[in-house]
Coordinates of C-alpha atoms in Angstrom, one line a residue:
Chain A
M28 CA 100.4 112.3 55.7
A29 CA 99.9 108.9 54.2
R30 CA 97.9 108.7 51.0
P31 CA 94.3 108.7 51.8
D32 CA 92.3 105.5 51.5
T33 CA 90.1 106.9 48.9
A34 CA 87.6 104.2 48.8
R35 CA 87.1 104.3 52.6
L36 CA 86.7 108.1 52.6
Q37 CA 84.2 107.9 49.7
A38 CA 82.2 105.3 51.5
T39 CA 82.3 107.4 54.7
A40 CA 81.1 110.4 52.8
R41 CA 78.3 108.4 51.3
A42 CA 77.2 107.2 54.7
C43 CA 77.3 110.8 56.0
R44 CA 75.2 112.0 53.1
V45 CA 72.6 109.4 54.0
Q46 CA 72.6 110.6 57.6
I47 CA 72.3 114.3 56.4
I48 CA 69.2 113.4 54.4
R49 CA 67.8 111.3 57.2
M50 CA 68.2 113.9 59.9
L51 CA 66.8 116.7 57.7
A52 CA 63.7 114.7 56.8
H53 CA 63.1 114.0 60.5
A54 CA 63.7 117.7 61.4
G55 CA 61.3 118.8 58.6
S56 CA 63.5 121.8 58.0
G57 CA 67.2 122.7 57.4
H58 CA 69.7 123.1 54.7
P59 CA 70.5 120.0 52.5
G60 CA 72.2 121.8 49.6
G61 CA 75.2 123.2 51.4
S62 CA 75.5 120.2 53.7
L63 CA 75.9 118.0 50.7
S64 CA 78.4 120.3 49.1
V65 CA 80.7 120.5 52.1
I66 CA 80.5 116.8 53.3
D67 CA 83.5 115.5 51.3
I68 CA 85.7 118.3 52.8
L69 CA 84.5 117.5 56.4
T70 CA 84.9 113.8 55.8
T71 CA 88.4 114.1 54.6
L72 CA 89.2 116.5 57.6
F73 CA 87.7 114.3 60.3
F74 CA 88.8 110.9 59.0
N75 CA 92.2 111.6 57.4
R76 CA 93.5 114.7 58.9
L77 CA 92.4 116.0 62.3
R78 CA 93.9 115.1 65.6
F79 CA 91.0 114.9 68.1
D80 CA 89.7 112.7 70.9
P81 CA 85.9 112.5 71.1
K82 CA 86.2 111.4 74.7
R83 CA 88.1 114.6 75.4
P84 CA 86.5 117.3 73.2
D85 CA 88.3 120.0 75.1
W86 CA 91.7 118.4 74.7
P87 CA 94.0 121.5 74.3
A88 CA 96.1 120.0 71.6
R89 CA 93.2 119.1 69.3
D90 CA 92.9 120.5 65.8
R91 CA 89.9 122.7 65.4
V92 CA 87.2 123.0 62.8
V93 CA 85.1 126.1 62.7
L94 CA 82.1 125.7 60.4
S95 CA 81.5 129.4 59.7
K96 CA 78.7 128.5 57.3
G97 CA 76.8 127.3 60.3
H98 CA 73.5 126.4 58.5
C99 CA 75.3 123.4 57.1
V100 CA 75.8 121.9 60.5
P101 CA 74.0 118.7 59.6
A102 CA 77.1 117.7 57.7
L103 CA 79.2 118.4 60.8
Y104 CA 76.9 116.5 63.0
S105 CA 77.0 113.5 60.7
V106 CA 80.8 113.3 60.8
M107 CA 80.9 114.0 64.6
A108 CA 78.5 111.2 65.2
R109 CA 80.5 108.9 63.1
A110 CA 83.7 110.0 64.8
G111 CA 82.2 109.1 68.2
F112 CA 81.3 112.4 69.7
F113 CA 77.7 111.2 70.2
P114 CA 75.6 108.2 69.0
E115 CA 74.3 108.3 65.5
S116 CA 70.8 107.6 66.9
Q117 CA 70.9 111.1 68.3
L118 CA 71.0 112.6 64.8
V119 CA 67.2 112.4 64.4
T120 CA 66.8 114.9 67.3
L121 CA 68.2 117.6 65.1
R122 CA 66.2 120.9 65.6
K123 CA 64.0 119.2 68.2
L124 CA 63.2 120.8 71.5
G125 CA 65.9 120.1 74.1
S126 CA 68.4 118.5 71.6
P127 CA 72.1 119.5 71.7
L128 CA 71.9 119.3 67.9
Q129 CA 70.7 122.9 67.4
G130 CA 69.6 124.1 64.0
H131 CA 72.9 126.0 63.9
P132 CA 76.0 125.1 65.9
D133 CA 75.9 125.8 69.7
R134 CA 79.2 125.4 71.4
T135 CA 77.7 125.3 74.9
A136 CA 75.1 122.6 73.9
L137 CA 77.3 120.1 72.1
P138 CA 80.9 119.3 73.2
G139 CA 83.1 119.3 70.1
I140 CA 81.5 122.3 68.5
E141 CA 84.2 125.0 68.6
A142 CA 82.2 128.2 68.2
A143 CA 78.6 129.3 67.7
T144 CA 78.1 130.1 64.1
G145 CA 75.2 130.7 61.7
S146 CA 75.2 134.4 61.7
L147 CA 77.4 134.5 58.7
G148 CA 80.8 136.1 58.3
Q149 CA 82.1 135.6 61.8
G150 CA 83.9 132.2 61.8
L151 CA 87.1 133.4 60.1
S152 CA 87.7 136.1 62.7
I153 CA 87.3 133.5 65.5
S154 CA 89.6 131.1 63.6
V155 CA 92.2 133.8 63.2
G156 CA 92.0 134.4 67.0
M157 CA 92.3 130.7 67.7
A158 CA 95.2 130.3 65.4
L159 CA 96.9 133.2 67.1
G160 CA 96.2 131.8 70.6
L161 CA 97.6 128.4 69.6
R162 CA 100.7 130.0 68.1
L163 CA 101.3 132.0 71.3
A164 CA 101.0 128.8 73.3
D165 CA 103.5 127.1 71.0
S166 CA 100.9 124.5 70.2
S167 CA 101.1 122.4 67.0
A168 CA 97.3 122.3 66.7
R169 CA 95.8 123.5 63.5
V170 CA 92.7 125.4 62.8
Y171 CA 90.4 124.7 59.8
C172 CA 87.7 127.2 58.9
I173 CA 85.1 126.6 56.3
I174 CA 83.2 129.5 54.8
G175 CA 80.5 129.7 52.1
D176 CA 80.5 131.7 48.9
G177 CA 77.4 133.6 49.8
E178 CA 78.8 134.1 53.2
S179 CA 81.9 135.8 51.6
Q180 CA 79.6 138.8 50.8
E181 CA 79.8 139.7 54.6
G182 CA 82.2 142.5 55.3
Q183 CA 83.7 140.9 58.4
V184 CA 85.2 138.1 56.2
W185 CA 87.3 140.7 54.4
E186 CA 88.4 142.3 57.7
A187 CA 89.6 138.9 58.7
A188 CA 91.1 138.2 55.3
M189 CA 93.2 141.3 55.7
A190 CA 94.3 140.3 59.2
G191 CA 95.1 136.6 58.6
P192 CA 98.4 136.9 56.8
K193 CA 99.6 139.8 58.9
L194 CA 98.6 139.1 62.5
G195 CA 101.2 137.5 64.7
Q196 CA 104.1 138.4 62.3
P197 CA 106.9 137.8 62.4
A198 CA 107.2 135.7 65.5
H199 CA 103.8 133.9 65.4
P200 CA 102.7 133.7 61.8
L201 CA 99.3 132.0 61.4
D202 CA 100.5 129.2 59.1
N203 CA 98.5 126.9 61.4
L204 CA 95.3 128.3 59.8
C205 CA 93.7 126.9 56.7
L206 CA 90.6 128.5 55.3
I207 CA 88.4 126.5 52.9
L208 CA 85.8 128.0 50.7
D209 CA 82.9 125.7 49.9
Y210 CA 82.3 127.3 46.5
N211 CA 79.0 125.8 45.5
K212 CA 77.9 128.9 43.5
I213 CA 74.4 129.1 45.1
Q214 CA 73.0 131.1 48.0
L215 CA 69.5 131.3 49.5
D216 CA 68.0 133.7 46.9
G217 CA 69.7 132.2 43.9
F218 CA 73.0 132.0 42.1
V219 CA 75.9 133.9 43.7
K220 CA 76.9 135.2 40.3
K221 CA 73.6 136.9 39.8
I222 CA 73.1 138.2 43.3
M223 CA 76.6 139.6 44.1
D224 CA 79.3 137.9 42.3
L225 CA 82.5 137.0 44.2
E226 CA 84.7 136.8 41.1
P227 CA 87.6 137.0 40.7
V228 CA 87.8 135.1 44.0
V229 CA 91.3 133.7 43.7
A230 CA 92.8 137.0 42.7
K231 CA 91.0 138.7 45.6
W232 CA 92.5 136.4 48.2
K233 CA 95.9 136.4 46.6
D234 CA 95.9 140.2 46.8
F235 CA 95.0 140.0 50.5
G236 CA 98.2 137.9 50.9
W237 CA 96.9 134.4 51.1
P238 CA 98.5 131.5 49.1
V239 CA 95.5 130.1 47.2
L240 CA 94.9 126.5 46.1
E241 CA 92.0 125.6 43.8
I242 CA 90.6 122.1 43.9
D243 CA 87.5 119.9 43.2
G244 CA 85.9 119.9 46.6
H245 CA 84.3 116.5 46.0
N246 CA 87.6 114.7 45.2
V247 CA 89.0 113.4 48.5
E248 CA 92.5 113.0 47.0
Q249 CA 92.6 116.6 45.9
I250 CA 91.2 117.7 49.2
D251 CA 93.8 115.7 51.1
K252 CA 96.7 116.9 48.9
A253 CA 95.6 120.5 49.3
L254 CA 95.5 120.1 53.1
D255 CA 99.1 118.7 52.9
Q256 CA 100.2 121.7 50.9
A257 CA 98.5 124.0 53.4
E258 CA 100.3 122.3 56.3
A259 CA 103.6 122.6 54.5
T260 CA 103.2 126.3 53.8
K261 CA 105.1 128.3 56.3
G262 CA 104.7 132.0 57.3
R263 CA 101.1 132.5 56.1
P264 CA 97.7 130.9 56.4
T265 CA 96.4 129.1 53.3
F266 CA 93.2 129.6 51.4
I267 CA 91.7 126.6 49.5
V268 CA 89.0 127.3 47.0
A269 CA 87.0 124.0 46.8
H270 CA 84.7 124.0 43.8
T271 CA 81.6 122.1 44.8
V272 CA 78.1 121.3 43.6
K273 CA 75.3 122.3 45.9
G274 CA 73.2 119.3 46.7
K275 CA 75.9 117.0 45.4
G276 CA 74.9 113.3 45.2
V277 CA 71.1 113.8 44.8
S278 CA 70.0 114.5 41.2
F279 CA 67.0 116.6 42.0
M280 CA 68.9 118.7 44.6
E281 CA 72.0 119.4 42.6
N282 CA 72.5 123.0 41.4
D283 CA 69.0 124.0 42.4
P284 CA 68.6 127.0 44.7
E285 CA 65.3 125.6 45.9
W286 CA 67.2 123.1 48.0
H287 CA 69.3 125.6 49.8
G288 CA 66.9 125.6 52.8
R289 CA 64.2 123.0 52.4
A290 CA 64.1 119.6 53.9
P291 CA 63.2 116.6 51.9
K292 CA 59.8 114.9 52.6
P293 CA 60.2 111.3 53.6
A294 CA 59.5 109.9 50.1
E295 CA 62.0 112.4 48.7
A296 CA 64.5 111.4 51.4
I297 CA 64.2 107.7 50.4
R298 CA 64.8 108.5 46.8
A299 CA 67.7 110.7 47.7
I300 CA 69.3 108.0 49.8
R301 CA 68.9 105.5 47.0
E302 CA 70.7 107.9 44.6
I303 CA 73.5 108.6 47.1
L304 CA 74.0 104.8 47.4
G305 CA 74.0 104.5 43.6
V306 CA 71.2 102.0 43.5
S307 CA 68.7 101.9 40.6
D308 CA 65.0 102.1 41.2
A309 CA 64.6 98.6 39.9
A310 CA 67.3 97.2 42.2
W311 CA 66.3 99.1 45.3
G312 CA 63.9 96.5 46.7
D313 CA 66.5 93.8 46.6
Y314 CA 69.3 96.2 47.8
V315 CA 67.4 97.2 51.0
K316 CA 67.1 93.5 51.9
T317 CA 70.9 93.2 52.0
D318 CA 71.7 96.5 53.7
R319 CA 70.2 96.3 57.2
A320 CA 71.4 99.7 58.3
T321 CA 69.8 101.5 55.3
A322 CA 66.7 99.3 55.7
A323 CA 66.3 100.6 59.2
I324 CA 66.7 104.2 58.1
V325 CA 64.2 103.7 55.3
A326 CA 61.7 102.0 57.6
E327 CA 62.0 105.0 60.0
L328 CA 61.3 107.4 57.1
E329 CA 58.3 105.3 56.0
R330 CA 56.9 105.6 59.5
L331 CA 57.5 109.3 59.4
E332 CA 55.6 109.5 56.2
K333 CA 52.6 108.1 57.9
T334 CA 52.6 110.4 60.9
Chain B
M24 CA 93.7 160.5 95.4
P25 CA 93.4 163.0 92.5
P26 CA 90.5 162.5 90.0
K27 CA 91.3 159.9 87.3
A28 CA 89.5 158.7 84.2
S29 CA 88.4 155.1 84.6
R30 CA 90.0 154.4 81.2
A31 CA 93.3 155.5 82.7
A32 CA 92.9 153.4 85.8
F33 CA 92.0 150.5 83.5
G34 CA 95.2 150.9 81.6
E35 CA 97.3 150.9 84.8
A36 CA 95.5 148.0 86.3
L37 CA 95.9 145.9 83.1
L38 CA 99.6 146.6 83.1
E39 CA 100.0 145.6 86.7
L40 CA 97.9 142.4 86.4
A41 CA 99.6 141.4 83.2
A42 CA 103.0 141.2 84.9
T43 CA 101.9 138.1 86.7
D44 CA 99.3 136.7 84.4
D45 CA 100.5 135.8 80.9
R46 CA 97.0 134.8 79.8
I47 CA 96.1 138.5 79.5
V48 CA 96.2 139.9 76.0
T49 CA 94.7 142.9 74.4
V50 CA 92.9 143.4 71.0
D51 CA 92.4 146.9 69.8
A52 CA 91.1 148.6 66.7
D53 CA 93.4 151.6 66.2
L54 CA 92.3 153.3 69.5
S55 CA 94.8 151.9 71.9
K56 CA 96.0 155.5 72.7
S57 CA 92.4 156.3 73.7
T58 CA 91.4 153.1 75.4
M59 CA 94.7 153.3 77.3
T60 CA 95.9 149.8 76.4
I61 CA 98.9 151.6 74.9
G62 CA 101.0 151.1 78.1
F63 CA 100.3 147.4 78.1
A64 CA 101.2 147.3 74.4
K65 CA 104.5 148.9 75.0
A66 CA 105.4 146.6 77.8
H67 CA 104.1 143.5 76.1
P68 CA 104.2 144.0 72.3
D69 CA 103.9 140.2 71.8
R70 CA 100.6 140.2 73.6
A71 CA 98.9 143.3 72.2
F72 CA 97.2 143.0 68.9
N73 CA 96.0 145.9 66.8
V74 CA 93.7 144.7 64.0
G75 CA 93.2 148.2 62.5
I76 CA 89.9 149.9 62.2
A77 CA 87.9 146.6 62.0
E78 CA 85.8 146.2 65.2
A79 CA 83.8 143.2 64.2
N80 CA 87.1 141.3 63.4
M81 CA 88.5 142.6 66.7
V82 CA 85.6 141.1 68.6
G83 CA 85.9 137.8 66.7
I84 CA 89.6 137.5 67.2
G85 CA 89.1 138.1 70.9
A86 CA 86.7 135.2 71.0
G87 CA 89.1 132.9 69.2
L88 CA 91.9 133.9 71.6
A89 CA 89.6 133.2 74.6
L90 CA 88.8 129.8 73.2
T91 CA 92.4 128.9 73.4
G92 CA 92.7 129.9 77.0
K93 CA 93.8 133.5 76.7
V94 CA 92.1 136.3 78.7
P95 CA 91.6 138.9 76.0
F96 CA 90.6 142.5 76.7
V97 CA 88.9 143.7 73.6
C98 CA 88.8 147.5 73.6
S99 CA 87.3 150.3 71.7
F100 CA 84.9 153.2 72.3
A101 CA 81.7 151.9 73.7
C102 CA 79.7 152.9 70.7
F103 CA 82.0 151.2 68.3
I104 CA 82.5 147.9 70.1
V105 CA 78.8 147.5 71.0
G106 CA 78.0 148.8 67.5
R107 CA 79.2 145.3 66.4
F108 CA 76.5 143.8 68.5
E109 CA 75.8 140.9 66.2
T110 CA 79.4 139.8 66.5
I111 CA 79.3 140.1 70.3
R112 CA 76.0 138.3 70.3
M113 CA 77.2 135.2 68.4
S114 CA 81.0 135.1 68.7
V115 CA 81.2 136.1 72.3
A116 CA 77.9 135.7 74.2
Y117 CA 76.3 132.6 72.5
T118 CA 79.7 131.0 72.1
D119 CA 80.3 131.8 75.8
A120 CA 83.9 133.0 75.1
N121 CA 85.8 134.3 78.0
V122 CA 86.2 137.8 76.4
K123 CA 86.4 141.0 78.4
L124 CA 84.7 143.7 76.3
V125 CA 85.9 147.2 77.2
G126 CA 83.9 150.2 76.0
T127 CA 85.5 153.5 76.8
H128 CA 84.3 157.0 76.0
A129 CA 80.9 156.4 77.7
G130 CA 78.3 159.0 77.3
I131 CA 77.9 162.7 76.5
A132 CA 80.8 163.5 78.9
I133 CA 83.3 162.9 76.1
G134 CA 82.1 166.4 74.9
E135 CA 83.5 168.0 71.9
D136 CA 83.7 165.0 69.5
G137 CA 80.0 164.9 69.5
Y138 CA 77.4 162.2 69.2
S139 CA 79.1 159.9 66.7
Q140 CA 81.8 159.0 69.4
M141 CA 79.4 158.8 72.4
G142 CA 78.5 155.5 73.9
L143 CA 74.8 156.0 74.7
E144 CA 73.1 152.8 73.8
D145 CA 75.7 150.2 74.8
I146 CA 74.2 149.2 78.2
A147 CA 70.8 148.7 76.6
C148 CA 72.2 146.4 74.0
I149 CA 74.5 144.3 76.2
R150 CA 71.8 144.0 78.9
A151 CA 69.7 142.1 76.4
L152 CA 72.2 139.3 76.3
P153 CA 71.7 136.7 79.0
N154 CA 75.3 136.0 80.0
I155 CA 77.3 139.3 80.0
P156 CA 77.6 141.2 83.3
I157 CA 77.9 145.0 83.0
I158 CA 80.3 146.9 85.2
Q159 CA 80.6 150.7 85.2
P160 CA 83.1 151.7 87.9
G161 CA 82.7 155.0 89.6
D162 CA 86.3 155.9 90.3
E163 CA 90.0 154.8 90.1
T164 CA 89.8 152.4 93.1
E165 CA 86.7 150.7 91.9
T166 CA 88.0 150.5 88.3
K167 CA 91.2 148.7 89.3
Q168 CA 89.3 146.2 91.4
A169 CA 86.8 145.7 88.6
V170 CA 89.6 144.9 86.2
A171 CA 91.1 142.4 88.6
Y172 CA 87.6 140.9 89.0
A173 CA 87.2 140.7 85.2
V174 CA 90.4 138.7 84.8
G175 CA 89.2 136.1 87.3
H176 CA 85.6 136.0 86.1
Q177 CA 85.0 133.0 83.9
G178 CA 82.9 134.1 80.9
P179 CA 82.2 137.3 78.9
L180 CA 81.9 140.6 80.7
Y181 CA 81.4 144.2 79.7
L182 CA 83.4 147.0 81.3
R183 CA 82.1 150.6 80.6
L184 CA 84.7 153.3 81.1
T185 CA 84.9 157.1 81.0
R186 CA 87.1 159.5 79.1
Q187 CA 86.7 162.1 81.8
A188 CA 88.4 162.1 85.2
L189 CA 86.3 160.8 88.0
E190 CA 86.4 162.1 91.6
P191 CA 87.2 159.4 94.2
V192 CA 84.0 158.1 95.7
S193 CA 84.7 154.7 97.0
P194 CA 84.6 154.4 100.8
P195 CA 87.8 153.3 102.7
G196 CA 88.4 149.6 102.5
Y197 CA 86.0 149.2 99.6
R198 CA 86.0 145.8 97.9
F199 CA 84.3 145.3 94.6
Q200 CA 81.9 142.4 94.3
L201 CA 79.8 141.5 91.3
G202 CA 76.2 142.1 91.9
K203 CA 76.8 144.3 94.9
S204 CA 76.3 148.0 95.2
V205 CA 77.4 150.4 97.9
V206 CA 75.6 153.1 99.8
L207 CA 77.9 156.2 99.6
R208 CA 75.6 158.4 101.6
A209 CA 72.7 157.3 103.8
G210 CA 69.4 159.1 103.6
T211 CA 65.7 158.6 104.2
D212 CA 63.7 160.7 101.7
V213 CA 64.8 159.5 98.3
T214 CA 67.2 156.9 96.8
I215 CA 69.6 158.2 94.1
L216 CA 71.2 155.4 92.1
A217 CA 74.1 156.6 90.0
S218 CA 76.9 154.9 88.0
G219 CA 80.2 155.8 86.4
G220 CA 80.5 159.4 85.4
T221 CA 77.4 160.6 87.4
V222 CA 78.3 159.2 90.8
S223 CA 80.1 162.3 92.2
N224 CA 77.5 164.6 90.7
A225 CA 74.8 162.6 92.5
L226 CA 76.8 163.0 95.8
D227 CA 77.1 166.7 95.2
G228 CA 73.4 166.9 94.3
A229 CA 72.6 165.2 97.6
T230 CA 74.7 167.9 99.4
R231 CA 72.5 170.5 97.8
L232 CA 69.4 168.6 98.7
A233 CA 70.4 168.4 102.3
A234 CA 70.5 172.2 102.3
E235 CA 66.8 172.1 101.3
G236 CA 66.1 169.6 104.0
V237 CA 65.9 166.6 101.8
H238 CA 68.0 163.6 102.9
A239 CA 69.0 161.6 99.8
E240 CA 70.5 158.2 100.0
V241 CA 73.1 157.8 97.3
I242 CA 74.0 154.4 95.9
N243 CA 76.9 153.7 93.5
A244 CA 75.4 151.1 91.1
A245 CA 78.6 150.1 89.4
C246 CA 77.1 146.7 88.7
I247 CA 74.3 147.4 86.2
K248 CA 74.0 143.7 85.5
P249 CA 73.4 141.9 87.8
L250 CA 71.8 144.6 89.9
D251 CA 72.1 144.6 93.6
E252 CA 68.4 143.9 93.9
E253 CA 68.4 143.4 97.6
L254 CA 70.1 146.7 98.4
I255 CA 68.0 148.7 95.9
L256 CA 64.7 147.2 97.2
R257 CA 65.7 147.8 100.8
S258 CA 66.5 151.4 100.0
A259 CA 63.4 152.0 97.9
G260 CA 61.3 150.5 100.6
K261 CA 62.8 152.9 103.1
T262 CA 62.7 156.1 101.0
G263 CA 59.7 155.5 98.8
H264 CA 61.2 157.4 95.9
V265 CA 63.9 156.4 93.5
V266 CA 65.9 158.4 91.0
T267 CA 68.4 156.9 88.6
V268 CA 71.2 159.1 87.2
E269 CA 73.3 157.9 84.2
D270 CA 75.2 159.1 81.2
H271 CA 73.4 156.8 78.8
S272 CA 70.1 156.7 77.0
V273 CA 67.2 156.8 79.5
A274 CA 65.9 153.7 77.6
G275 CA 67.4 150.4 78.6
G276 CA 70.2 151.4 80.9
L277 CA 70.5 151.6 84.6
G278 CA 67.1 153.4 84.8
G279 CA 65.5 150.8 82.7
A280 CA 66.9 148.0 84.8
V281 CA 65.8 149.6 88.0
A282 CA 62.3 150.3 86.5
E283 CA 62.0 146.7 85.6
L284 CA 63.0 145.6 89.1
L285 CA 60.8 148.0 91.0
S286 CA 57.7 147.6 88.8
E287 CA 57.8 143.9 89.2
V288 CA 58.8 143.5 92.8
L289 CA 58.1 146.8 94.7
P290 CA 56.3 149.4 92.6
T291 CA 57.9 152.7 93.7
P292 CA 57.7 156.2 92.2
L293 CA 60.7 156.5 89.9
R294 CA 62.5 159.2 87.9
R295 CA 65.1 158.2 85.3
L296 CA 67.6 160.9 84.6
G297 CA 69.8 160.3 81.5
V298 CA 70.0 161.2 77.9
S299 CA 66.8 161.3 75.9
T300 CA 68.1 162.8 72.6
F301 CA 71.2 162.3 70.4
G302 CA 74.3 163.8 71.9
E303 CA 76.1 166.8 70.5
S304 CA 79.4 168.6 70.6
G305 CA 80.2 170.9 73.5
D306 CA 82.1 171.1 76.7
P307 CA 81.4 168.1 79.1
R308 CA 80.2 170.3 82.0
G309 CA 77.9 172.3 79.7
L310 CA 76.5 169.0 78.3
Y311 CA 75.8 167.6 81.8
A312 CA 74.1 170.9 82.7
K313 CA 72.0 170.8 79.5
H314 CA 70.9 167.2 80.2
G315 CA 70.3 167.8 83.9
L316 CA 73.1 165.5 85.0
D317 CA 75.1 168.1 86.9
P318 CA 74.6 168.5 90.7
A319 CA 72.2 171.4 90.3
G320 CA 70.2 169.5 87.7
I321 CA 70.0 166.4 89.8
A322 CA 68.9 168.3 92.9
D323 CA 66.3 170.2 90.8
S324 CA 64.8 167.0 89.4
V325 CA 64.7 165.4 92.8
L326 CA 62.9 168.4 94.4
K327 CA 60.3 168.4 91.6
F328 CA 59.9 164.7 91.9
L329 CA 59.2 165.0 95.6
N330 CA 56.9 168.0 95.1
R331 CA 59.1 170.2 97.3

C-alpha cells in the first residue's frame, strides 16, 4: 500500500466526527463515545484500504467490515455515506421510523452492512466464518472485524478467539482476517478496569495464537501500518489493539462514561462540532461564515433546538 | 423400508447432496458422531468444520460461511443449538443468513441421557423468530426430501431430528412441500396432528380408536412453521375436535401453534399432548408411556376428550 495521505484522512475523519455528532443530535439518542473512538480506524479502512463498490454492495470480491460493537454504527454510517453507499442527507434519519439507518446495524435494511450486530460478542464468530468461506472460494477479499473492550467480556469472543488461528488449517488459514480492538477503556456502567478488567489483553490474545500489534487508534499512519503488517502476516489472523480515547475530539465527552450512550443536545452538538473543527469560541462566528457545509449543519441544529 | 432415525437419514441425504453441490458445508460442535454429519466429514474433510464444544461460535461461523455463499448445515443437539438462541436471533435470523440449523436428539425419546440432553423447548424458541421455517420430518423418506428442500431454500431454516428410529409413514409418491401437511389416515370424529417421533404412535393410536368406533383423521404436521393452515382448518371443521401430539413442551410447540390458529380462525375444542414437566432418564418407550405419547396413551386421551 502507498503511504497514506495523512492530512486527507485526518480531514475525512474530522468530517465524519461532525456527521456523527449531527446525526446523534437529530436522533436524540445513541452512542457518541464509542463512535468517536472508532472513527479514525473506520476512516483509514474505508478510505485507504478496503476494496469495495458502493454501487455493488454485494460484489463478491469486496473486503468486509463487521462492526461487532454495533452500538457505534453512527461511525460506520458516516463513512458509508461519505463513501457513496447513500446520501449524507439521509444521516439525519438515524433511529427514525422507517429509516434503513437502524439504531444498530441491520444487514437487510441497508446494503453495505455485512451482518446484524449490536448484541455484543457475535461479530468475531461471523467474521471467522466469512474469512473461512472466502478462503474456501480462493477469494483474495479480506475481513476486518472491530470489537469493543467491554464487548470482550462476552464468552463467545473467546470461543472465536480460540478458533481463529486454528480453523481452516493447514490448507485455508484465516490470514485474511484482521481483528481490531477499539480499546477505549470505558463501557456503559463505567471504566472497564473497574467492572471486569481485560488485562493483560495482549498476553491473552497471544496465548490464543494471534500475532498482536499495539497502536494508537487515532493515528492514521499507525493504523495503516498495522493493517499493512496484518496483510503481510501469513498463516494466522492478526489482532490489533488500538488504544483509543472514548469521545475523542470533544473535550466534554472524552473519557467520560456518561457519554457512552447519551446523545448531545443541539447546543452541545454545536459546541462539539466547533471543537472537532478546532475553532475557538471567539473565532466561531467568522468561521461559520466561511464554511457553508458546517453552517448548514449548525443552522439545522439551531432549528432542532427550537422544536 | 426398515425404521430409521431421522438424524441417520439426514446424514445420508447430506452426503448424497454434497456430491453435486460444493456449497454444502457442515459446522459441528463435537457431536458429529451423534448428529450424523460424520459421514460427510469423512468424505469431505475440507468442507466439515468442528469448532469444538462452542455452540455460539458454531452458529456465528455458520452465519459467516453463509454470507460468503456457502450452504452451511450447523448441527448439534436441539437443546444445545437452540440454547444459543441469542446468537441464532442476531447472527442468523436478523442477519438473514442462509444457515440450515439442525437440532437432533429431539424430545424425551432420547431416553437414558435424561433432561439435560433433551430438546424440549426448541420449537417454542425458534417459532418466535419471524423468518425461520421449522421442519420436523416423520420418517426417512420425508427427512431426505426435507434436507434436499433445505439446500434449495433461500434463508435460514430449522430442521428438528430424532435420535430414535422412526417407522415409515409417508404415503407412496410423497413429495415434501414447505407449509404443506399430509393426511396419513382419513377420519371423521377427531383430528390428530402429530410430528416427528410421535407420528407412528398417532397412527397406532388411531387403529386402537377405530376398535372403539372412533374414526380419527391423522395428519403428519412435519411443517410446524409455516403450518398448513388450510388443511388443518378443513380437517378441524370436519371433525370438530383436534388433538396435537408432540415430543416437545406443550407450551409453544405444534400444540401452541395449532391453538393459536384455531382460536383465532375457527375455535375448536383442542387437546395438546406433549411434555409438561422436565424430562428424566429412562427407556424411551417407558417415557412415552409415562407422558401419554404412546399409542395407548394417545387413544386414551382422545377417548376422554370425546367423552367416550
